[in-house]
XYZ file of C-alpha atoms in Angstrom:
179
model
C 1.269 -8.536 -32.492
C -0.220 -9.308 -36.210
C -3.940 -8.394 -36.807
C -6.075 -10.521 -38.779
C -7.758 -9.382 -42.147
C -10.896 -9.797 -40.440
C -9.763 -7.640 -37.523
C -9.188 -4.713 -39.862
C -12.747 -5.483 -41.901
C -14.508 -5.450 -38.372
C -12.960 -1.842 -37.588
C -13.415 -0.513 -41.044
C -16.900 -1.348 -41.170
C -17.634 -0.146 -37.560
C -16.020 3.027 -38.772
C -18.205 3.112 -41.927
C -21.565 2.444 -39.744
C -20.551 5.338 -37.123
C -19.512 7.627 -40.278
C -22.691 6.888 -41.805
C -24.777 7.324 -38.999
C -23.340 10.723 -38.375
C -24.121 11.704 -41.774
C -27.743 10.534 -41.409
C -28.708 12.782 -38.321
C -28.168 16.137 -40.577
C -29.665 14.714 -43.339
C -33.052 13.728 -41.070
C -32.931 17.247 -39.678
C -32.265 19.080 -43.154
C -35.784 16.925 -44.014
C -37.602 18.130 -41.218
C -36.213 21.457 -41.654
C -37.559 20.826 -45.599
C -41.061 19.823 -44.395
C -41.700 22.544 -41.823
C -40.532 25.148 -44.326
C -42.969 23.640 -47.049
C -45.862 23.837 -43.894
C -45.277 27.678 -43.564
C -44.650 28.554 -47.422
C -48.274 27.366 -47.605
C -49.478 30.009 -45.503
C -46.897 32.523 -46.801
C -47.839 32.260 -50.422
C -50.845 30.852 -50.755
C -53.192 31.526 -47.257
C -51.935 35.391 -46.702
C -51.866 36.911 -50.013
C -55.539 36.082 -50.206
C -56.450 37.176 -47.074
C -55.059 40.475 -48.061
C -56.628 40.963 -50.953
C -59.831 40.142 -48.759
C -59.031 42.677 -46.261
C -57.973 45.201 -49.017
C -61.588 44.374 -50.781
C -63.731 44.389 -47.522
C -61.770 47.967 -45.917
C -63.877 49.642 -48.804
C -67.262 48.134 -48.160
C -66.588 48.930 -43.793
C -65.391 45.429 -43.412
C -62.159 43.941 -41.703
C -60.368 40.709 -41.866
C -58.600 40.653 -38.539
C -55.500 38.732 -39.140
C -53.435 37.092 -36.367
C -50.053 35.190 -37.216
C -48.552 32.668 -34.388
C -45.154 31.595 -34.132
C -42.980 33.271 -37.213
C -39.846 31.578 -37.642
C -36.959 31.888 -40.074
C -34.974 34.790 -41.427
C -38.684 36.306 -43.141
C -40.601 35.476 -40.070
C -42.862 33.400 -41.857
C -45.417 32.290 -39.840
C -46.532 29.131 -38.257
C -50.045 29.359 -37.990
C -52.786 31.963 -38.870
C -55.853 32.819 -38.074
C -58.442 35.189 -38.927
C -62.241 36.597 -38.909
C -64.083 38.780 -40.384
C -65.648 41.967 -38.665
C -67.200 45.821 -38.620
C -66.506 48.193 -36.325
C -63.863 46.195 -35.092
C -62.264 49.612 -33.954
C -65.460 50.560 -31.340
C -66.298 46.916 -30.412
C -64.339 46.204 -27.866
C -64.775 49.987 -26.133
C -67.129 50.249 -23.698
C -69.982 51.776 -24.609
C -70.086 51.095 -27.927
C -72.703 48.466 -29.927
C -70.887 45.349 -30.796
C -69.996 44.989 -34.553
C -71.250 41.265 -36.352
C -67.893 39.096 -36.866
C -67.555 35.723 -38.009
C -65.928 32.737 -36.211
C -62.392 32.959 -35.830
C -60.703 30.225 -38.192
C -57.251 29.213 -37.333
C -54.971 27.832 -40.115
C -52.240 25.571 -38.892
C -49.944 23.107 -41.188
C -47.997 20.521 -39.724
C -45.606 17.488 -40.963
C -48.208 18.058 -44.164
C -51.130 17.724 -42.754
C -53.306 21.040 -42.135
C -55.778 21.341 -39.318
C -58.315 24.249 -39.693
C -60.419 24.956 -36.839
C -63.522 27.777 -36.159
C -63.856 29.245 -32.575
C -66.220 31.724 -30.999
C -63.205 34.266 -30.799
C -60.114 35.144 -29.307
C -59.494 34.472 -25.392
C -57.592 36.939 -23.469
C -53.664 35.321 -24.695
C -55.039 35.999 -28.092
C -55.268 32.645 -29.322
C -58.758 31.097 -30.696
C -61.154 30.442 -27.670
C -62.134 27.120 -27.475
C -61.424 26.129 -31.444
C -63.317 22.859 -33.147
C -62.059 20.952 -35.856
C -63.605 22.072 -39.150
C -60.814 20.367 -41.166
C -62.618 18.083 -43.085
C -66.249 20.692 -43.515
C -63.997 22.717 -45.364
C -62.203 20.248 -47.471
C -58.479 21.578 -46.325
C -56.778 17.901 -44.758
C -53.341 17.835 -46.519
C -50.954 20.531 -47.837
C -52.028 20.128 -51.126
C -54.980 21.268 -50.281
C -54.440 24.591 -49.541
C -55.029 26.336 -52.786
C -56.017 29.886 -53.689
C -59.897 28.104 -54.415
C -60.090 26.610 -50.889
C -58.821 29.756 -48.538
C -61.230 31.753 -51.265
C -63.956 29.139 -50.177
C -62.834 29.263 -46.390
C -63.200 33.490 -46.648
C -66.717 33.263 -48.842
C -67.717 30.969 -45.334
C -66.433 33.233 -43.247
C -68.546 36.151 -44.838
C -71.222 33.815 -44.932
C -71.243 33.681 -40.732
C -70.665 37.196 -40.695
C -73.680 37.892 -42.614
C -75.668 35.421 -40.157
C -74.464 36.740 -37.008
C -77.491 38.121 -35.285
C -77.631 39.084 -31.650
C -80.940 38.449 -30.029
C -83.355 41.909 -29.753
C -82.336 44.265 -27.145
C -79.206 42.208 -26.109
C -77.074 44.882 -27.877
C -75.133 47.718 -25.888
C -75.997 50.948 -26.631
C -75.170 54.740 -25.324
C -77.900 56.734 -24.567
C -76.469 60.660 -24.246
């Protein structure tokens, strides 16, 4: 039985496109593998560092900047998210007995596919994650990956001092101990 020269074209090229195809799949994953690390380098590099230095800056003064990190991933554990506040007394607030400290929202940072959402919640609900956040995204002027630069997440931290400084409790709905 002879085989036509369009008989072996049809196979090689069927070959070729399967080949191909294969090739493809790692290549799409190596890019989404590319993107997500590029998503939490951002926060690695860029949104931690200054956080720290806030925190280092406010322990001084009797300040905090509680720091949460969600879903670290890779070899480093780099994270997938962050979110933070600023506080006093963060140490007594939550014991009984004790007058509540002023904190600022909570303001979770979270990159994605190069696009950053940044949202501002009341505080942390009882799985840890930001209670009931809204979208603050575009009030703070972080939308895209590119625009998370040491000037915005400065800008992002002055705002959060800013709340802290504003959070006022009504008179006499503080706790206090009387001995």
């Amino acid at each position: 039985m002879t085989a036509g020269d369009d008989d072996y074209g049809d196979a090689f090229k069927k070959a070729k496109l399967e080949h191909d195809q294969q090739r493809e799949a790692p290549t799409a994953a190596k890019r989404l593998q590319a993107e997500a690390d590029a998503d939490t380098a951002v926060l690695s590099n860029v949104v931690l560092p200054q956080l720290h230095a806030a925190h280092q800056k406010l322990k001084t003064l009797g300040g905090k900047v509680d720091i949460r990190q969600y879903g670290r991933t890779g070899k480093t554990l780099r994270p997938a998210s962050v979110a933070f506040r600023i506080t006093d007394q963060q140490d007594q607030q939550d014991q009984p007995g004790y007058e509540k400290g002023h904190e600022s929202p909570v303001y979770s940072i979270v990159p994605r596919g190069g696009t950053v959402t940044v949202t501002s919640s009341k505080g942390f609900d009882v799985t840890g994650q930001p209670h009931q956040p809204k979208n603050v995204s575009e009030e703070v002027g972080i939308q895209r990956r590119d625009d998370v630069t040491i000037e915005n997440v400065k800008k992002l931290i002055m705002r959060a001092i800013e709340e802290y400084r504003n959070d006022r409790d009504p008179p006499g709905a503080r706790i206090t101990t009387i001995t």
